[in-house]
PDB file of C-alpha atoms and ligand atoms in Angstrom:
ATOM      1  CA  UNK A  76      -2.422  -4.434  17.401  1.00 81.00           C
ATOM      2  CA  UNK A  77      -0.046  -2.977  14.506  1.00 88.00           C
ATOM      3  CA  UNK A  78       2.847  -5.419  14.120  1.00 94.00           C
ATOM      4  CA  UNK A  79       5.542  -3.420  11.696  1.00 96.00           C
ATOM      5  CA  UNK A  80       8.769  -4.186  11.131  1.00 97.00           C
ATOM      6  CA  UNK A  81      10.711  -0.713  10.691  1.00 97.00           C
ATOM      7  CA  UNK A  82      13.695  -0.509   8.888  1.00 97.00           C
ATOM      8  CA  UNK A  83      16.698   1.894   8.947  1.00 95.00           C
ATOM      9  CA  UNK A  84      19.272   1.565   5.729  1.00 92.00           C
ATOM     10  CA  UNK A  85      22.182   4.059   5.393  1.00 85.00           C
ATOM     11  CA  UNK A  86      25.796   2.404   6.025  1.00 83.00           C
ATOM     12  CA  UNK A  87      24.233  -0.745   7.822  1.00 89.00           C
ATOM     13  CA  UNK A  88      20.581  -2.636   7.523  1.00 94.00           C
ATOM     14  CA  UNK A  89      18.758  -2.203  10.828  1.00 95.00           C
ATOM     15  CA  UNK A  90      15.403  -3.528  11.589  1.00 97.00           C
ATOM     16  CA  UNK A  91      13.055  -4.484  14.308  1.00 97.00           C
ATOM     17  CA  UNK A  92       9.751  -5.607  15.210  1.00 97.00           C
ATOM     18  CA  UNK A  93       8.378  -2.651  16.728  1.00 96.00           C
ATOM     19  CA  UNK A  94       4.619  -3.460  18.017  1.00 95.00           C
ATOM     20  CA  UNK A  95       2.381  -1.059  19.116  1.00 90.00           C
ATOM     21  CA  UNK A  96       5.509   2.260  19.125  1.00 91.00           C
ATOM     22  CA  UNK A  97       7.843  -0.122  20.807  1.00 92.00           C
ATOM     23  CA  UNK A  98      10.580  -2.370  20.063  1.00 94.00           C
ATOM     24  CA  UNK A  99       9.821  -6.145  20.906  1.00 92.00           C
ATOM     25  CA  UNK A 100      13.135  -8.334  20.383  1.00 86.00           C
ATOM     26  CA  UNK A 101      16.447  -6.765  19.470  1.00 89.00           C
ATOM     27  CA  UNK A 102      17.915  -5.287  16.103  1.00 93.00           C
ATOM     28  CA  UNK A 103      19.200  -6.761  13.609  1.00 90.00           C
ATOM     29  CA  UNK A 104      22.172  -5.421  11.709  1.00 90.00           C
ATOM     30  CA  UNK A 105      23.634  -5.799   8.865  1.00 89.00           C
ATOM     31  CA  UNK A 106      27.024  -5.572   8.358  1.00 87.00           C
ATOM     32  CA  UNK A 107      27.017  -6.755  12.144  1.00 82.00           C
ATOM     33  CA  UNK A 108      28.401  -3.785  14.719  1.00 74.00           C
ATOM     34  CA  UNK A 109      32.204  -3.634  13.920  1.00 71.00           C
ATOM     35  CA  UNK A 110      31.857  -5.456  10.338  1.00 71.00           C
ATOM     36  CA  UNK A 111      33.087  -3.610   6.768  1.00 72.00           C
ATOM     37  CA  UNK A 112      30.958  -0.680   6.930  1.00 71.00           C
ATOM     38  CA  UNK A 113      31.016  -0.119   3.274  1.00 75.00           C
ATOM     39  CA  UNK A 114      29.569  -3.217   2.525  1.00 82.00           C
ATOM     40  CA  UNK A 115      25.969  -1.796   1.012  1.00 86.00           C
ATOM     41  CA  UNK A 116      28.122   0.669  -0.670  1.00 85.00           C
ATOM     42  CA  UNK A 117      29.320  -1.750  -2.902  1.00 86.00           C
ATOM     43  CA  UNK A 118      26.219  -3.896  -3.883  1.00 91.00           C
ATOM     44  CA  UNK A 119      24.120  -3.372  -7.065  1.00 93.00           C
ATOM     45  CA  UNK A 120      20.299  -2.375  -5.893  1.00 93.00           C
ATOM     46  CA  UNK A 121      18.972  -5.955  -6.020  1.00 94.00           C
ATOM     47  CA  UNK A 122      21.348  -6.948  -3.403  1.00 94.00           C
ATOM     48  CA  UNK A 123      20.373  -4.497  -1.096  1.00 94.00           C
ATOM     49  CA  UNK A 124      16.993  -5.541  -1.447  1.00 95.00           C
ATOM     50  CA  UNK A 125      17.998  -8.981  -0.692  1.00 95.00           C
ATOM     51  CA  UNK A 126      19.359  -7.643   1.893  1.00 95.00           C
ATOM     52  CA  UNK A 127      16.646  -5.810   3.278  1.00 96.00           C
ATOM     53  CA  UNK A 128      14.327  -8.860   3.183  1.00 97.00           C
ATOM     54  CA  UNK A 129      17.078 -11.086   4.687  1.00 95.00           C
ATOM     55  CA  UNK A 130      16.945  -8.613   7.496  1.00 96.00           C
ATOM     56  CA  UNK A 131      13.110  -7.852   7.525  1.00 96.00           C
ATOM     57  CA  UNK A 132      12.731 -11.849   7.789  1.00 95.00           C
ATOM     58  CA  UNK A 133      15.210 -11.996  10.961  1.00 94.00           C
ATOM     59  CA  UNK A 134      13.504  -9.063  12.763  1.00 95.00           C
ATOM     60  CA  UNK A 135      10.065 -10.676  12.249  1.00 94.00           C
ATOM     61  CA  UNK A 136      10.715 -14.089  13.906  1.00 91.00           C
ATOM     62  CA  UNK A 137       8.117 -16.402  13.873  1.00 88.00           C
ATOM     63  CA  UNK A 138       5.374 -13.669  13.252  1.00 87.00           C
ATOM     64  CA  UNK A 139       4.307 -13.882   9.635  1.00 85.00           C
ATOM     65  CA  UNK A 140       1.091 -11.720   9.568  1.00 90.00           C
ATOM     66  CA  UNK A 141       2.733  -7.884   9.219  1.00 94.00           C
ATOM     67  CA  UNK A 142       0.911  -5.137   9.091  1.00 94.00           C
ATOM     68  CA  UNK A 143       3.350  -3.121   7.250  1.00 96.00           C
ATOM     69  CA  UNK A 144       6.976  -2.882   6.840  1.00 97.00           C
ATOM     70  CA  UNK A 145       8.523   1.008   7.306  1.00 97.00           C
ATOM     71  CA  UNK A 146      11.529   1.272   5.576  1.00 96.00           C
ATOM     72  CA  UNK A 147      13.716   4.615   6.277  1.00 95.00           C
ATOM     73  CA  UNK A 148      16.218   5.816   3.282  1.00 92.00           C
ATOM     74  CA  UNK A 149      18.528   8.770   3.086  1.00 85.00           C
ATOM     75  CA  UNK A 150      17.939  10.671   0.093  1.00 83.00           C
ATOM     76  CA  UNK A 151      14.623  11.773  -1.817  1.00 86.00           C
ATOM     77  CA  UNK A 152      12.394   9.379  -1.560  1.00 89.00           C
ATOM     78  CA  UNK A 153       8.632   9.808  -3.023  1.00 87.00           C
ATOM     79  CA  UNK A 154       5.828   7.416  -3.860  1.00 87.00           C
ATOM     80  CA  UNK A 155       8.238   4.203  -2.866  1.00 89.00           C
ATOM     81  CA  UNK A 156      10.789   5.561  -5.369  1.00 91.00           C
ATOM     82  CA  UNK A 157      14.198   6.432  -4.306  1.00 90.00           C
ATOM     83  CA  UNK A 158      14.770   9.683  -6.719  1.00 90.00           C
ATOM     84  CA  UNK A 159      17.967  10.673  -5.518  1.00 85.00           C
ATOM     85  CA  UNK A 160      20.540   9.325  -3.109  1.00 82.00           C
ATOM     86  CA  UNK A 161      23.639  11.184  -2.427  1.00 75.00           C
ATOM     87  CA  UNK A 162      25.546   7.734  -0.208  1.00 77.00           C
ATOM     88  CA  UNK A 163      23.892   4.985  -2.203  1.00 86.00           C
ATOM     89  CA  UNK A 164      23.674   6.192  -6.008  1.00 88.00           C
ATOM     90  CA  UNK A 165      23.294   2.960  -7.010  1.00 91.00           C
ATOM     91  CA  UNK A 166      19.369   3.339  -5.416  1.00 92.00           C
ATOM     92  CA  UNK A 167      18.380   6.067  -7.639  1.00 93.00           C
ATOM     93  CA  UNK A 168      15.383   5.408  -9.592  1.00 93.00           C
ATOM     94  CA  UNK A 169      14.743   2.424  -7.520  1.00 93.00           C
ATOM     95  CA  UNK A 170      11.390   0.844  -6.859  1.00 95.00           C
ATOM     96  CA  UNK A 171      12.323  -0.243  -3.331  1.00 94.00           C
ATOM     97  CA  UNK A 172       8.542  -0.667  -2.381  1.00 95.00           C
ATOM     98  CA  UNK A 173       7.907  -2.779  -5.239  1.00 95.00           C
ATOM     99  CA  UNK A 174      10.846  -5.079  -5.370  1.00 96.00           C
ATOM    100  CA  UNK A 175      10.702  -5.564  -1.529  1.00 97.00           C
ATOM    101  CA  UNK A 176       7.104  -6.341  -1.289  1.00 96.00           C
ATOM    102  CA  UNK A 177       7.498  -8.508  -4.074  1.00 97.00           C
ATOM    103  CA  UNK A 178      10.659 -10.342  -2.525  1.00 96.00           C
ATOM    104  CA  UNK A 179       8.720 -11.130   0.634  1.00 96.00           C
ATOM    105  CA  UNK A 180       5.325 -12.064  -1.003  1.00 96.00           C
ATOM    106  CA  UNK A 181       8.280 -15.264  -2.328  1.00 95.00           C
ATOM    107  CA  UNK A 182       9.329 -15.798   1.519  1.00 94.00           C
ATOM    108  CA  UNK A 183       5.907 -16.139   2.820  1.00 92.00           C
ATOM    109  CA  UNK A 184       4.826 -12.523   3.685  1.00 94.00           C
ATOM    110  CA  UNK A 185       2.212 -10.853   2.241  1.00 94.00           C
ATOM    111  CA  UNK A 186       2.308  -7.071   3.109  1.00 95.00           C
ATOM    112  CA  UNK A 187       2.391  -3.274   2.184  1.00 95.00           C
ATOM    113  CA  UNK A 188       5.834  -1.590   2.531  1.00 96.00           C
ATOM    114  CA  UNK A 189       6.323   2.374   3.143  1.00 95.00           C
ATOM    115  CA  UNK A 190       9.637   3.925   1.824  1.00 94.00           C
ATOM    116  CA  UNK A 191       9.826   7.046   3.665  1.00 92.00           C
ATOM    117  CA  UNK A 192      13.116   9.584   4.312  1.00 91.00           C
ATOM    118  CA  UNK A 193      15.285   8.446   6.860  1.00 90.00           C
ATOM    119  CA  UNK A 194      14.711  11.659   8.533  1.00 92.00           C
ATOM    120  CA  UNK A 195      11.478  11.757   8.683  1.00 94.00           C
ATOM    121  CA  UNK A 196      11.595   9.047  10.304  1.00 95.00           C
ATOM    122  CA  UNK A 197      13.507   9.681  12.617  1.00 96.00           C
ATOM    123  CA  UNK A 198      11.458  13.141  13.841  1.00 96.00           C
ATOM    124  CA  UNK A 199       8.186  10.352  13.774  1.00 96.00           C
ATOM    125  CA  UNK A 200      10.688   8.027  16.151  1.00 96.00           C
ATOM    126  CA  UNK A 201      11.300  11.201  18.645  1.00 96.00           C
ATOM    127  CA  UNK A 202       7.770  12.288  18.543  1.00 95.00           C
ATOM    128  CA  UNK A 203       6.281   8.333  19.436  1.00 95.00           C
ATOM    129  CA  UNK A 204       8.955   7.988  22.180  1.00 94.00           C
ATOM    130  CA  UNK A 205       8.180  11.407  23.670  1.00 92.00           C
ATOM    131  CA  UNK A 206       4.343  11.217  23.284  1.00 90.00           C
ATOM    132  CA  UNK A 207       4.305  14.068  21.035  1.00 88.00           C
ATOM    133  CA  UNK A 208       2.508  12.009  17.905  1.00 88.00           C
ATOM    134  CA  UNK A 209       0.424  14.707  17.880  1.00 88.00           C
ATOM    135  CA  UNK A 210       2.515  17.876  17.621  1.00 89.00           C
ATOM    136  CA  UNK A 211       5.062  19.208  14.921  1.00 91.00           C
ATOM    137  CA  UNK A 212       8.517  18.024  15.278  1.00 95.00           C
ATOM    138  CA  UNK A 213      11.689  18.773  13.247  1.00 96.00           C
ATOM    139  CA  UNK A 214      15.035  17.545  13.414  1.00 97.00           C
ATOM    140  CA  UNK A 215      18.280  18.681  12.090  1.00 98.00           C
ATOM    141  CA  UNK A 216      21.003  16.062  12.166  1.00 95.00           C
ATOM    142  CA  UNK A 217      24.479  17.618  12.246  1.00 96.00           C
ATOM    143  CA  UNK A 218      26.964  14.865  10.125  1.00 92.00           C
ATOM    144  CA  UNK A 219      28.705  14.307   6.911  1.00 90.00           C
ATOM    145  CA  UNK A 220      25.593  16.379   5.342  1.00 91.00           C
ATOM    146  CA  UNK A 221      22.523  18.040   7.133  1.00 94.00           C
ATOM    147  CA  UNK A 222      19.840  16.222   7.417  1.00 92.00           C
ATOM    148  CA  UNK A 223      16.517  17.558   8.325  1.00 95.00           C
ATOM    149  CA  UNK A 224      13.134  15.600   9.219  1.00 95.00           C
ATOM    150  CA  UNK A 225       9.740  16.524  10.441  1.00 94.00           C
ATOM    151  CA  UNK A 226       6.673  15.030  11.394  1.00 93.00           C
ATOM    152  CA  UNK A 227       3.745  14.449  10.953  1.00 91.00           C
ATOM    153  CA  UNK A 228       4.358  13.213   7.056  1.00 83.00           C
ATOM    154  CA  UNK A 229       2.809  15.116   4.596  1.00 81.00           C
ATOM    155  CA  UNK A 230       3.394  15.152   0.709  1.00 76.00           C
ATOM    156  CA  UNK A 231       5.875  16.860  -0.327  1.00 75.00           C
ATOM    157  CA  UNK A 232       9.950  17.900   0.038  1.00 76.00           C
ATOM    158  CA  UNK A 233      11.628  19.548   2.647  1.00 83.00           C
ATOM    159  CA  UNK A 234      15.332  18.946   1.822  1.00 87.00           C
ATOM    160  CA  UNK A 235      16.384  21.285   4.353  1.00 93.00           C
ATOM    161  CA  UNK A 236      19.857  20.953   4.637  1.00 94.00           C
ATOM    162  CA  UNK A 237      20.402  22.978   1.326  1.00 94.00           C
ATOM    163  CA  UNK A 238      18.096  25.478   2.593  1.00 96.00           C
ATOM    164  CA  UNK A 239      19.945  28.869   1.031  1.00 98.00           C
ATOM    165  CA  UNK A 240      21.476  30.555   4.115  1.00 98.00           C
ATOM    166  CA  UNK A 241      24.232  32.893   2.521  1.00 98.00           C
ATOM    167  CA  UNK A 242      24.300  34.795  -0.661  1.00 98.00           C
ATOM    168  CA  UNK A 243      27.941  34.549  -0.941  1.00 97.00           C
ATOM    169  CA  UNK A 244      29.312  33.747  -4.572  1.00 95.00           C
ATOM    170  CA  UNK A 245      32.098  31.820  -2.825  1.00 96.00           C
ATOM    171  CA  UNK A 246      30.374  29.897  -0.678  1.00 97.00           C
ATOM    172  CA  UNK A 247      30.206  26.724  -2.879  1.00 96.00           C
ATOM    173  CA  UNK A 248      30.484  23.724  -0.812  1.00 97.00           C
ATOM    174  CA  UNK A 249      27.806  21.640  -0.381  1.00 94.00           C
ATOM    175  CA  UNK A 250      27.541  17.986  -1.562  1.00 87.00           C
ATOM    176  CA  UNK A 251      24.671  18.761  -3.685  1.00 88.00           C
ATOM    177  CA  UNK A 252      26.563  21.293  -5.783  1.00 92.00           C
ATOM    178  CA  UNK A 253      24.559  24.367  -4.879  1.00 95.00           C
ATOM    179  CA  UNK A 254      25.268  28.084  -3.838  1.00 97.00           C
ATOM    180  CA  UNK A 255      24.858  29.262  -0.462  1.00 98.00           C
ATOM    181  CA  UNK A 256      23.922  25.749   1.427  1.00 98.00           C
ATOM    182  CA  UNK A 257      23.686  25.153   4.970  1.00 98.00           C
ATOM    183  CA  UNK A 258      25.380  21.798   4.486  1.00 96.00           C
ATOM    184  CA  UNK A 259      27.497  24.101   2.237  1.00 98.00           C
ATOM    185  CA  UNK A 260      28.630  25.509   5.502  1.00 98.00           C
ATOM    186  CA  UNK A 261      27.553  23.477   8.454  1.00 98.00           C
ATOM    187  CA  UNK A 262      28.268  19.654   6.766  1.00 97.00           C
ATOM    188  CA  UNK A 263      31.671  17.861   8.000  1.00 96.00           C
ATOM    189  CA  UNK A 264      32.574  17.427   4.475  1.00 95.00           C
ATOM    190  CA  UNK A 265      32.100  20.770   3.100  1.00 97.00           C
ATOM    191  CA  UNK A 266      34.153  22.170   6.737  1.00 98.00           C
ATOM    192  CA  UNK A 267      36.886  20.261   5.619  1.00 97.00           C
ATOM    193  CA  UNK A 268      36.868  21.526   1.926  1.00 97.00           C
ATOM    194  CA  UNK A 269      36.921  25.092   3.225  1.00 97.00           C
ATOM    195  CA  UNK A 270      39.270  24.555   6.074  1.00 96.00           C
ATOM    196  CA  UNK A 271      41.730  22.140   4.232  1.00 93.00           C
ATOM    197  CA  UNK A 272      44.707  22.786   6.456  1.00 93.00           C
ATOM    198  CA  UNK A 273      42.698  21.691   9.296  1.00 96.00           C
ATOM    199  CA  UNK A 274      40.036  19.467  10.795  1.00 97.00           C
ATOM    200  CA  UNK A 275      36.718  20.367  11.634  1.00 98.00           C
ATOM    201  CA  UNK A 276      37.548  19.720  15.743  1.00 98.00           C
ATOM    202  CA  UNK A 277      40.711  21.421  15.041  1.00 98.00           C
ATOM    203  CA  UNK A 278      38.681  24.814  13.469  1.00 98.00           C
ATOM    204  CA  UNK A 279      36.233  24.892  16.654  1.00 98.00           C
ATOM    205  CA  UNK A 280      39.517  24.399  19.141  1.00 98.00           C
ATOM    206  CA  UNK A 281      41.217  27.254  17.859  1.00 98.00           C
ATOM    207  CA  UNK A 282      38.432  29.207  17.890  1.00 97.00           C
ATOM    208  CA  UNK A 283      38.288  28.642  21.785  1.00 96.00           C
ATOM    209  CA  UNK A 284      42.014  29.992  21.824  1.00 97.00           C
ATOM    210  CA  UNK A 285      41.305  32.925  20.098  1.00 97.00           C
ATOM    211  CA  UNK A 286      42.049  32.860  15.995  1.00 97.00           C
ATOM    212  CA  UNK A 287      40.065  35.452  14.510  1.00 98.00           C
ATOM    213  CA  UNK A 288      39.651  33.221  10.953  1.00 97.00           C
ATOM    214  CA  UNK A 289      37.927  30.232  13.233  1.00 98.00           C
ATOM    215  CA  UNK A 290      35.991  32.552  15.260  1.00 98.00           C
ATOM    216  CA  UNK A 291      34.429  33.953  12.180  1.00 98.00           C
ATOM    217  CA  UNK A 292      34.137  30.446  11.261  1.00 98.00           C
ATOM    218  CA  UNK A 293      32.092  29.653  14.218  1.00 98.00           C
ATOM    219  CA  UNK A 294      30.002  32.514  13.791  1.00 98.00           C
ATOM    220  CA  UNK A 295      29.098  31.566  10.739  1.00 98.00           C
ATOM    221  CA  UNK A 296      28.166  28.126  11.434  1.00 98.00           C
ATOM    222  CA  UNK A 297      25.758  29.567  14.149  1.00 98.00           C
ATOM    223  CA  UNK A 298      24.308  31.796  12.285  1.00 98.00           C
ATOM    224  CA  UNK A 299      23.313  29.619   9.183  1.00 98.00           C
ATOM    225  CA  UNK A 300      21.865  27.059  11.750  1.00 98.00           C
ATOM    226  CA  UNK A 301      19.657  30.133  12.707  1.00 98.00           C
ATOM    227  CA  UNK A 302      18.867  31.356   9.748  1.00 98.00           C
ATOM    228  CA  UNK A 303      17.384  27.896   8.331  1.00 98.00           C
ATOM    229  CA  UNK A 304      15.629  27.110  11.856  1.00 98.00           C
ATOM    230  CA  UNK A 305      14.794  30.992  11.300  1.00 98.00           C
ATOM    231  CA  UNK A 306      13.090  29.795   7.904  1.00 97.00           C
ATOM    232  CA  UNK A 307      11.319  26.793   9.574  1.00 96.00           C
ATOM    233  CA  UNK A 308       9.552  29.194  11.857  1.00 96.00           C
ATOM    234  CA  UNK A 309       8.763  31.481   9.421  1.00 96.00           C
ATOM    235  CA  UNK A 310       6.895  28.827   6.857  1.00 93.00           C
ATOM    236  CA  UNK A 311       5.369  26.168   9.514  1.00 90.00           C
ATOM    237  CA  UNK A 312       5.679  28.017  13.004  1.00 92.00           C
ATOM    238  CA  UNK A 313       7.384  27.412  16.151  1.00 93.00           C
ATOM    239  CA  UNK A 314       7.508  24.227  18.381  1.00 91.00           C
ATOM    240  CA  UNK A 315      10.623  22.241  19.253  1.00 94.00           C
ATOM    241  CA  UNK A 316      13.731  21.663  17.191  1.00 97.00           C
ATOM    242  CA  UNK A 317      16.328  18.957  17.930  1.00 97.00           C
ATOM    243  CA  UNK A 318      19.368  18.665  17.079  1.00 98.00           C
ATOM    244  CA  UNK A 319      21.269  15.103  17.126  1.00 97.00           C
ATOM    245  CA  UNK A 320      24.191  14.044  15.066  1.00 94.00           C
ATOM    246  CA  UNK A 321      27.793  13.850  15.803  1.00 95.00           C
ATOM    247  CA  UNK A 322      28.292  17.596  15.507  1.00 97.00           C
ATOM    248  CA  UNK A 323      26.304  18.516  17.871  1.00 98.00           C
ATOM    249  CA  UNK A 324      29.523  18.756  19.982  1.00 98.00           C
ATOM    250  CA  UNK A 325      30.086  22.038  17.789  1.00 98.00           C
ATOM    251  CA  UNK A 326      27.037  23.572  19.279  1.00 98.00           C
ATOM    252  CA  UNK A 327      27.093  26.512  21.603  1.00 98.00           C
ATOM    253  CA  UNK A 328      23.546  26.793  22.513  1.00 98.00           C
ATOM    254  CA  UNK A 329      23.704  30.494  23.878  1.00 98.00           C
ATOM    255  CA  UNK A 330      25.182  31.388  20.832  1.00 98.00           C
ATOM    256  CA  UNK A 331      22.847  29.825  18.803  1.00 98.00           C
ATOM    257  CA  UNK A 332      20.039  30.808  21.209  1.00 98.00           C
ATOM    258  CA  UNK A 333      21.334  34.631  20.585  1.00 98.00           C
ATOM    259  CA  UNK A 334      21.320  34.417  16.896  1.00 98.00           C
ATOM    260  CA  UNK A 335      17.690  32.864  16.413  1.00 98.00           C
ATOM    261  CA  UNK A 336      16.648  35.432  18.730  1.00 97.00           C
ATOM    262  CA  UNK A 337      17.567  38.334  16.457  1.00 98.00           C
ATOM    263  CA  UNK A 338      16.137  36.667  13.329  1.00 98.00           C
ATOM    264  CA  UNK A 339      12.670  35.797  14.880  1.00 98.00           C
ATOM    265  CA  UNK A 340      11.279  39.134  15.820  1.00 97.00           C
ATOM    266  CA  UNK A 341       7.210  38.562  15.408  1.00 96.00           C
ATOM    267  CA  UNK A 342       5.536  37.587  19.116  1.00 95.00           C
ATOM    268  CA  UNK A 343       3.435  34.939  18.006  1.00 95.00           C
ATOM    269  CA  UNK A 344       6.125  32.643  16.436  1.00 96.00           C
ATOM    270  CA  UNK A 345       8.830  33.059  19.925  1.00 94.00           C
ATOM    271  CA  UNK A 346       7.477  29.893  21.437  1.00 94.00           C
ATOM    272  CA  UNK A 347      10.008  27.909  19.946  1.00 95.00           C
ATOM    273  CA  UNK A 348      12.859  25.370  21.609  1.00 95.00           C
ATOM    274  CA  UNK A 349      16.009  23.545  20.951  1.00 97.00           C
ATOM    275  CA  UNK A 350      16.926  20.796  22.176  1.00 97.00           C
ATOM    276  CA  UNK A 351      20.121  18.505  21.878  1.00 97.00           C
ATOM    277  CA  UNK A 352      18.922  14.573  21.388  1.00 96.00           C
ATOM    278  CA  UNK A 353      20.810  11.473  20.758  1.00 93.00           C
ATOM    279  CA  UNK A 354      20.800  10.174  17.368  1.00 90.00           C
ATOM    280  CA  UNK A 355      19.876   6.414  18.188  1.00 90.00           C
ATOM    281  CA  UNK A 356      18.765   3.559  15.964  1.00 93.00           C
ATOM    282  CA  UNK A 357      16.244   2.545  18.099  1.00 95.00           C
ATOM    283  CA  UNK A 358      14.506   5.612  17.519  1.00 96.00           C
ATOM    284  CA  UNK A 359      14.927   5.335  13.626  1.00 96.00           C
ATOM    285  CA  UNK A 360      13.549   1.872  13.434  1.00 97.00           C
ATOM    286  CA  UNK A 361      10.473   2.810  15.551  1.00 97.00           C
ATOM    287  CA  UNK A 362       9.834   5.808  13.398  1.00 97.00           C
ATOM    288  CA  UNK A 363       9.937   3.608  10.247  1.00 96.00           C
ATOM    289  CA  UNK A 364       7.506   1.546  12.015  1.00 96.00           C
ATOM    290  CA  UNK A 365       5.071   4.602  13.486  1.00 95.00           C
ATOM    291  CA  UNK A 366       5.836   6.438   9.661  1.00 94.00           C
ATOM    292  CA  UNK A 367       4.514   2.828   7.711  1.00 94.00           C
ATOM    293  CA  UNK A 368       1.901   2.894  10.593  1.00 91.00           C
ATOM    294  CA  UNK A 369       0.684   6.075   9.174  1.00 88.00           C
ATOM    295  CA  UNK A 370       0.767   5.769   5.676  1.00 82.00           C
ATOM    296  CA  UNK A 371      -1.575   3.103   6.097  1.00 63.00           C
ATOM    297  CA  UNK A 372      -4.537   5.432   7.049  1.00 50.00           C
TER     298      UNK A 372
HETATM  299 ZN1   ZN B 516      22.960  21.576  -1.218  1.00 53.71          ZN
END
């Protein structure tokens, strides 16, 4: 029987003792629920390891014999090396697998640890608690930036969000810095750069009432969903997208629906789907578990 503790860290610490794809105990948190959210933001990289093996300890109770520990990070993550992270630069070039493995050997717990992206692990958390471990699934996540996760894990990068849907000299603003980004168009951030008179659920409500600048807006924030999903079809082949985040309340699925429809023309990639999901820690944890699960083999 696997016994993993998977790990989320973004703005807060989350872990749990998943065993066997499900969560036995509660989470743990840290900051707690409705503490100073930018708590990580501030610590130097050793802290947040501490931190991580404060948390790890908690989830794992009295059981001391872990098969693994899954540990989910935003960012570009390869080989237990955090190469880039956008919301926690202090990460970058970190060896999280190394000094967290090495922290709990200390406490008493002698086991492997798997650094994998957080949204990867979340598409591996969807596709244990939907019993589809052994199909494709991909996941956009509509926030501050565009995330985008699949499963199975495989070597490699997929850093989707900046996937190039516009050729537009003036469309500049994505976090990363590049030309012609979905998050460039789609992330909260970079709708607020463009629309700086207004807020994002200002833009799609005055769309609704008719202004011809926010219904072009809208348009285009369909379309460039499309295109990229339109992408993901075209390199790895159809099967289910979901979408989760809190943008999805942006999303008007016909439209959408419409647009993918006139940039996926060949028959044999049609069977595709999108679905809205909600973005859950539970799920995240349990993928970090089910992803660490997986690296073992
Ligand atoms: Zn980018």
């Amino acid at each position: 029987m696997a016994k993993i503790v998977g790990v989320t860290l973004s703005e807060r610490v989350v872990a749990g003792l998943v065993v066997d794809h499900a969560l036995t105990g509660g989470l743990r948190s840290f900051p707690e629920e409705n503490d100073d959210e930018y708590a990580l933001v501030e610590m130097p990289a050793e802290s947040i390891v501490e931190t991580l093996c404060d948390q790890v300890l908690a989830a794992a109770g009295k059981e001391r014999s872990l098969t693994a520990v899954g540990v989910g990070c935003p960012g570009l993550v390869r080989h237990g090396v955090v190469e880039e992270a956008p919301n926690l630069p202090q990460l970058k070039g970190a060896h999280i697998s190394e000094m967290l493995s090495a922290q709990l050997r200390e406490r008493g717990i002698e086991t492997r640890v798997s650094l994998i992206n957080d949204a990867d692990g979340f598409a591996a958390g969807i596709a244990a608690l939907r019993g589809k471990l052994d199909t494709v699934v991909r996941v956009w996540t509509l926030g501050v930036g565009i995330g985008y996760g699949r499963y199975p894990l495989t070597e490699g990068v997929w850093e989707g969000g900046h996937t190039v849907v516009s050729l537009d000299d003036k469309e500049k603003f994505c976090g990363c810095g590049g030309r012609g980004h979905l998050e460039g168009i789609m992330g909260h951030r970079a709708m607020r750069l463009r629309f700086l008179d207004m807020e994002p659920e200002e833009v799609f409500e005055a769309a609704k009432a008719g202004d011809q600048r926010c219904i072009d807006f809208k348009k285009l924030w369909h379309k460039s969903l499309a295109a990229a999903t339109a992408t993901s079809i075209h390199l790895r082949g159809p099967g289910v997208f979901y979408l989760a985040g809190f943008n999805v309340r942006f999303v008007d699925m016909p439209m959408l629906k419409d647009y993918l429809q006139q940039m996926v023309k060949m028959s044999p990639l049609q069977s595709y789907s999108i679905e809205i999901i909600e973005d859950d820690r539970e799920t995240r944890v349990i993928g970090a578990a089910v992803s660490a699960e997986q690296t073992a083999c």
